JSON list of C-alpha atoms in Angstrom, two decimals:
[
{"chain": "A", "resi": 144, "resn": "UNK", "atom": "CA", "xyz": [16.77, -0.99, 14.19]},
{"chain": "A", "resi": 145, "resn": "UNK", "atom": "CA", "xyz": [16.13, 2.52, 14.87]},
{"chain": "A", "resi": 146, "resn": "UNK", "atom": "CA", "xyz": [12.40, 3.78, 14.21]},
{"chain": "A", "resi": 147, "resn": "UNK", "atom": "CA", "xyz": [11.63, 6.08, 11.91]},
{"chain": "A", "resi": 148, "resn": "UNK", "atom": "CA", "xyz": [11.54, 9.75, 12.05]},
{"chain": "A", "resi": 149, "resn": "UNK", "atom": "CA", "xyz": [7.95, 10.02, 10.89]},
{"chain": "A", "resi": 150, "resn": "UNK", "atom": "CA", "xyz": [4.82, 7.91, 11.45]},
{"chain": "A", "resi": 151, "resn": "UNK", "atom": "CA", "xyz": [2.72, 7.40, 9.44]},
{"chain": "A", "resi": 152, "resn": "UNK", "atom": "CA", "xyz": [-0.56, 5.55, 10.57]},
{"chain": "A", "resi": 153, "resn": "UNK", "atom": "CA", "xyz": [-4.26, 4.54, 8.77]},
{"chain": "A", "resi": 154, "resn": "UNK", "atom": "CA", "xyz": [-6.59, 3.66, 10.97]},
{"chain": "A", "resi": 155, "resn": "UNK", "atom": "CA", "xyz": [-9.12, 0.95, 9.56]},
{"chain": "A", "resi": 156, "resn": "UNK", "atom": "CA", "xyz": [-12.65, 2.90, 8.83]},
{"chain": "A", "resi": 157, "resn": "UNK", "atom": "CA", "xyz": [-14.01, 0.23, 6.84]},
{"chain": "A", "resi": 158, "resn": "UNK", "atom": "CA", "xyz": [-15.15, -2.78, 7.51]},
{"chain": "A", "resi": 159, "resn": "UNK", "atom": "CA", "xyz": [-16.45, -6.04, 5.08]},
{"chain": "A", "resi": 160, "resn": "UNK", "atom": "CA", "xyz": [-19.72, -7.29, 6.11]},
{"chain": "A", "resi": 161, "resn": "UNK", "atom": "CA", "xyz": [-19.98, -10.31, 3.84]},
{"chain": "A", "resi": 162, "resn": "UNK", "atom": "CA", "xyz": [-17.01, -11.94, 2.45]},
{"chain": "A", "resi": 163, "resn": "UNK", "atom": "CA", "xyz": [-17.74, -11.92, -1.61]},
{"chain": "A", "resi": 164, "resn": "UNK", "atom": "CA", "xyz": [-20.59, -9.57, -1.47]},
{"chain": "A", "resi": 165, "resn": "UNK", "atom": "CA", "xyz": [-19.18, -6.67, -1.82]},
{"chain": "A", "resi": 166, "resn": "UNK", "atom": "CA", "xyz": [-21.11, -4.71, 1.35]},
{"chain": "A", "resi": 167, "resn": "UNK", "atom": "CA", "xyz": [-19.07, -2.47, 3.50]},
{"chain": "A", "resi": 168, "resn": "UNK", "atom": "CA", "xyz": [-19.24, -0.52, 6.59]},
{"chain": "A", "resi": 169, "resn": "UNK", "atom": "CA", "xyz": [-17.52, 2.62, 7.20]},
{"chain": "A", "resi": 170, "resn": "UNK", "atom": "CA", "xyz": [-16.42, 2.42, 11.13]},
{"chain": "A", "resi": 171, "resn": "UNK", "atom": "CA", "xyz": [-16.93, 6.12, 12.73]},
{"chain": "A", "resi": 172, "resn": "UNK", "atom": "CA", "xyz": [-16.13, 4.60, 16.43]},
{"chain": "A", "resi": 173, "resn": "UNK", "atom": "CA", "xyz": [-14.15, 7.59, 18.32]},
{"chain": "A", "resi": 174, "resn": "UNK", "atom": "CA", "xyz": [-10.32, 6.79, 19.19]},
{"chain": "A", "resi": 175, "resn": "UNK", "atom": "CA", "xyz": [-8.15, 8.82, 21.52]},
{"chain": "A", "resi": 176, "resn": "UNK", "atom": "CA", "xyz": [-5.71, 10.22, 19.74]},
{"chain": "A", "resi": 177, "resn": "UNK", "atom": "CA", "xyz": [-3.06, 11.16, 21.55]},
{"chain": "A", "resi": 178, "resn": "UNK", "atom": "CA", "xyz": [-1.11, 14.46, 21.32]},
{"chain": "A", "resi": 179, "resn": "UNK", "atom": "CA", "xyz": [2.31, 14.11, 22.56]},
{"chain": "A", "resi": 180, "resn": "UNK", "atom": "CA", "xyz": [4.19, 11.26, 24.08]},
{"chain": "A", "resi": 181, "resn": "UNK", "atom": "CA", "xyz": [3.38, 8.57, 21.33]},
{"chain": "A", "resi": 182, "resn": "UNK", "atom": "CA", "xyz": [5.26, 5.57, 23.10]},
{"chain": "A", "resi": 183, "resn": "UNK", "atom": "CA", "xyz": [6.84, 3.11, 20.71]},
{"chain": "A", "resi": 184, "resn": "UNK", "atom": "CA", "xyz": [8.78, 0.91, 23.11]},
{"chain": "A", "resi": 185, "resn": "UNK", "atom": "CA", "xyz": [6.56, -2.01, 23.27]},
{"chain": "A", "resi": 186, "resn": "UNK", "atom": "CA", "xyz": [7.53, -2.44, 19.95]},
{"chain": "A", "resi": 187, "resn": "UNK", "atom": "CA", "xyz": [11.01, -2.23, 19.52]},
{"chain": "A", "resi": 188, "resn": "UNK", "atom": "CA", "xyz": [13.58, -5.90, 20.32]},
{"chain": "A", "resi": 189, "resn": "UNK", "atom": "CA", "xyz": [16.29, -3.87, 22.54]},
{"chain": "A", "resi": 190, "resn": "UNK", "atom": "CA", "xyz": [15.66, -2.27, 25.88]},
{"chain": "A", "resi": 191, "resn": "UNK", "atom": "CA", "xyz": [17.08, 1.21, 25.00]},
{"chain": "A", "resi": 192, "resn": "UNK", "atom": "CA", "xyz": [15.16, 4.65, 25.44]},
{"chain": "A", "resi": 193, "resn": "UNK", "atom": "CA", "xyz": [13.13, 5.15, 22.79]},
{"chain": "A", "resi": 194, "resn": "UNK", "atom": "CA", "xyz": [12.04, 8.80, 21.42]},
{"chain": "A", "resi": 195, "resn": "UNK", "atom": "CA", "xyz": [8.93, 9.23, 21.56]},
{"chain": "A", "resi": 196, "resn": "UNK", "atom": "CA", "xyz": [6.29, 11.27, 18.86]},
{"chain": "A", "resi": 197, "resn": "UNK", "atom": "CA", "xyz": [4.39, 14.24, 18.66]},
{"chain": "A", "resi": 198, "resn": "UNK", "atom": "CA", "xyz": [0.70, 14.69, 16.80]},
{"chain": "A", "resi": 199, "resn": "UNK", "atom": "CA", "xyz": [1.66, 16.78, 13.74]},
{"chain": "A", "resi": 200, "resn": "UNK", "atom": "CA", "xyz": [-1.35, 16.06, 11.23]},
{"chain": "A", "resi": 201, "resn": "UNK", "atom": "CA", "xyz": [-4.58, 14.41, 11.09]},
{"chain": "A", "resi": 202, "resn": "UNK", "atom": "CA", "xyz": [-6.68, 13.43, 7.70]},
{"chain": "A", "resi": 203, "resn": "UNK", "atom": "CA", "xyz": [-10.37, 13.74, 8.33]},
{"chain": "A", "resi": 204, "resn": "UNK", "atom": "CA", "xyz": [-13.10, 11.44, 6.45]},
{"chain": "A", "resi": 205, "resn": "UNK", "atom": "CA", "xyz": [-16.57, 12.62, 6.26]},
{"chain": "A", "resi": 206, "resn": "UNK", "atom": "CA", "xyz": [-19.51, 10.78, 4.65]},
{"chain": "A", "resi": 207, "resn": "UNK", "atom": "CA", "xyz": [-19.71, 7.06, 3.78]},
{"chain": "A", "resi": 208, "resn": "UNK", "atom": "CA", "xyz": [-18.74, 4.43, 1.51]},
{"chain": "A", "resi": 209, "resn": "UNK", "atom": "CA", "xyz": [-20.19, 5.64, -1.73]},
{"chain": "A", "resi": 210, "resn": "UNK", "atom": "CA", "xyz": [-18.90, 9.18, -1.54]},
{"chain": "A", "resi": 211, "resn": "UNK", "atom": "CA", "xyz": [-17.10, 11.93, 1.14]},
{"chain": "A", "resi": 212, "resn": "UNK", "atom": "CA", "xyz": [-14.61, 14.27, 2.07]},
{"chain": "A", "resi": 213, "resn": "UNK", "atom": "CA", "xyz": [-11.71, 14.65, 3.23]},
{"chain": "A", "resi": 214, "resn": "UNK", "atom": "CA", "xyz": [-9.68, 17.51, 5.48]},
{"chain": "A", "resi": 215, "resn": "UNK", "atom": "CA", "xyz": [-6.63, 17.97, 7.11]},
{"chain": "A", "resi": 216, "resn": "UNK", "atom": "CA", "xyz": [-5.33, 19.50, 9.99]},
{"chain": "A", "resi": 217, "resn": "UNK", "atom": "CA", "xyz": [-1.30, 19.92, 10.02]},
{"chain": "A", "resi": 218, "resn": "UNK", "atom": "CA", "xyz": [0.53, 21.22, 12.53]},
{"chain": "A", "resi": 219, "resn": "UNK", "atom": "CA", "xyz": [2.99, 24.29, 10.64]},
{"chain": "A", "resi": 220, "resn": "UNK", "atom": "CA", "xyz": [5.68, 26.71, 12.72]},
{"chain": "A", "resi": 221, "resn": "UNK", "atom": "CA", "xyz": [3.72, 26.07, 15.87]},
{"chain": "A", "resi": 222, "resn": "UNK", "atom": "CA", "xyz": [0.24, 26.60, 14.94]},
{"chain": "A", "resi": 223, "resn": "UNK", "atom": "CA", "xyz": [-2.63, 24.30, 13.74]},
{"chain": "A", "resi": 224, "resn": "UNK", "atom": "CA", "xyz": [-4.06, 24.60, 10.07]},
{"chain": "A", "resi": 225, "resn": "UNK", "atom": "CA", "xyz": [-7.36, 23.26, 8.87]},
{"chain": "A", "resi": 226, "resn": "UNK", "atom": "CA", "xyz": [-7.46, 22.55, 5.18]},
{"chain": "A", "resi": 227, "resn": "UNK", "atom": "CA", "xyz": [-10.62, 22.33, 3.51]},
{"chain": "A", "resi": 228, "resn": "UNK", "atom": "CA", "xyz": [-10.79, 22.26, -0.37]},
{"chain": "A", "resi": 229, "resn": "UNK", "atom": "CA", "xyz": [-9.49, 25.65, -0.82]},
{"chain": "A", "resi": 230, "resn": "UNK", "atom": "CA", "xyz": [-10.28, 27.36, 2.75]},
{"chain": "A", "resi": 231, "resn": "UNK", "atom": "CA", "xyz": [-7.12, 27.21, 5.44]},
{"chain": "A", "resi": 232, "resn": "UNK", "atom": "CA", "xyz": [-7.64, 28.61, 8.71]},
{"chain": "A", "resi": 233, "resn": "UNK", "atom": "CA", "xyz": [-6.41, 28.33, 11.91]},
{"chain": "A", "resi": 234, "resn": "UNK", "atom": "CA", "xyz": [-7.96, 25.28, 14.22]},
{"chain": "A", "resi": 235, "resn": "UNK", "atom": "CA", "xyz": [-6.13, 23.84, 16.73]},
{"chain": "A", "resi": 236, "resn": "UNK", "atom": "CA", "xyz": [-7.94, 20.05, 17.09]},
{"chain": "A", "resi": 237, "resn": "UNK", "atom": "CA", "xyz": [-6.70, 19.61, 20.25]},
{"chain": "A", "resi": 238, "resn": "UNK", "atom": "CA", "xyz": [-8.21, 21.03, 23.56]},
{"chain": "A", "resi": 239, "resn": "UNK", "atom": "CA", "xyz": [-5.25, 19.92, 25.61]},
{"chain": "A", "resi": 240, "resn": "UNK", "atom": "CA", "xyz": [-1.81, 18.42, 25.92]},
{"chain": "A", "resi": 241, "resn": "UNK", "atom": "CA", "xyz": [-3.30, 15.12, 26.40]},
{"chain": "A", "resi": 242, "resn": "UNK", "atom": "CA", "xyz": [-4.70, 14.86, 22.89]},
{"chain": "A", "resi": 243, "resn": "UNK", "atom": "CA", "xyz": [-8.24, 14.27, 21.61]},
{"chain": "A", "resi": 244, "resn": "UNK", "atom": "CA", "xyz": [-10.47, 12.88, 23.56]},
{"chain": "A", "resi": 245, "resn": "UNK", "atom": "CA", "xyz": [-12.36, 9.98, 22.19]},
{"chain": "A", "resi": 246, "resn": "UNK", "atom": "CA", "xyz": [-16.04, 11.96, 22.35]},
{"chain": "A", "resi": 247, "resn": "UNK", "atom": "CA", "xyz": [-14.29, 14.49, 20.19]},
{"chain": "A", "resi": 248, "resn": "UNK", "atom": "CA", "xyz": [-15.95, 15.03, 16.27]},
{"chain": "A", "resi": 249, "resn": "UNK", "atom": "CA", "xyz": [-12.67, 14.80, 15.45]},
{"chain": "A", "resi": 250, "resn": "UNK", "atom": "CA", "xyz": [-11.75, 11.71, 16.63]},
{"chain": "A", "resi": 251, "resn": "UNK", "atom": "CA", "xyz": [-14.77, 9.77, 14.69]},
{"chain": "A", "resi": 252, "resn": "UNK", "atom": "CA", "xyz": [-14.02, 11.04, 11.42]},
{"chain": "A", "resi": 253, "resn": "UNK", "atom": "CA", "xyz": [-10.16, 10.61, 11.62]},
{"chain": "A", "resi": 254, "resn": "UNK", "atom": "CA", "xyz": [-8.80, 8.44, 8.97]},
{"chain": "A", "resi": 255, "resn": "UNK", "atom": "CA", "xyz": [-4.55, 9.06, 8.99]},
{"chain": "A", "resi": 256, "resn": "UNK", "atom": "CA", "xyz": [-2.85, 9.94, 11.62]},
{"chain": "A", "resi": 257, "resn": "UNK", "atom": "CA", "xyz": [0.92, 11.37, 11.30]},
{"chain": "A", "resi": 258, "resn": "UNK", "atom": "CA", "xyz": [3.61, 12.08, 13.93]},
{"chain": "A", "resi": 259, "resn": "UNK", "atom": "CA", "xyz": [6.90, 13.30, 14.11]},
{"chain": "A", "resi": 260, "resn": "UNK", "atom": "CA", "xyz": [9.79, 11.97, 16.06]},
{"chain": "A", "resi": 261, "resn": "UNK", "atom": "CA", "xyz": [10.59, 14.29, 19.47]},
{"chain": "A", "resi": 262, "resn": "UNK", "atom": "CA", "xyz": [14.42, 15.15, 19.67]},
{"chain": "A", "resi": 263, "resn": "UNK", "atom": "CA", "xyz": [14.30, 14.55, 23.71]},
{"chain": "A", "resi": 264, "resn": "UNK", "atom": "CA", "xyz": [16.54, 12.06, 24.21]},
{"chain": "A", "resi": 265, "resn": "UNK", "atom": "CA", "xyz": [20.59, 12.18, 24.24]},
{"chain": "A", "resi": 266, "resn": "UNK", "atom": "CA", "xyz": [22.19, 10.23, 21.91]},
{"chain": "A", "resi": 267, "resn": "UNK", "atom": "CA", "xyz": [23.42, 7.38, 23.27]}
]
C-alpha cells in the first residue's frame, strides 16, 4: 500500500523504571534527526521507488516528568518558525542539509517529529 503523505512520529522520552511503581524516567539521549531524504523503503513489501520525506516540524519537550514545556518549530513558505507560548520568530533548527546533529540541544529535547512526503519521483 502506498505510504502516507505525512509522518507523523513520537519518539519514546519516557521510560518505566519499576513495573507497578509508578517511577519514570524522562530519556533526553540526543537522536539525529534527519533533514531531508527520510528513507522508508525498508519498510514497504514491494520493491518499487519509494518517495522519500522532508523535516517539516519538530515538538520540543523541556523539563521532566512532573512538569515542562513544550515548543515547536514548523517549517512555513520556506522558512523555519519557533513557537513559544505566544512568541514566533524565525529559527531555522537545522545547521545543514544533513539534519540535526545528535550533540544538537535540539535533538535532546525533541519529542514529535513530522515530515512531509517529497514529490520527486514520477509516477509510475
Amino acid at each position: 500500500s502506498p505510504l502516507p503523505p505525512f509522518l507523523v512520529l513520537q519518539l519514546n522520552r519516557f521510560n518505566v523504571l519499576s513495573s507497578g511503581l509508578g517511577r519514570t524516567e524522562k530519556i533526553t539521549c540526543p537522536v539525529h534527526i534527519p533533514r531531508q531524504n527520510l528513507d522508508l523503503s525498508c519498510v514497504t513489501t514491494d520493491n518499487k521507488p519509494v518517495q522519500s520525506y522532508s523535516l517539516c516540524g519538530i515538538i520540543h519537550h523541556t523539563g521532566g516528568i512532573g512538569g515542562g514545556h513544550y515548543t515547536s518549530q514548523v517549517l512555513t513558505d520556506d522558512t523555519w518558525r519557533y513557537f513559544n507560548d505566544t512568541m514566533v520568530t524565525k529559527r531555522d533548527p537545522l545547521t545543514s542539509d544533513q539534519g540535526i546533529p545528535a550533540n544538537d540541544s535540539d535533538a535532546r529535547s525533541a519529542y514529535v517529529l513530522l515530515y512531509r512526503q517529497n514529490c520527486d519521483l514520477p509516477n509510475t
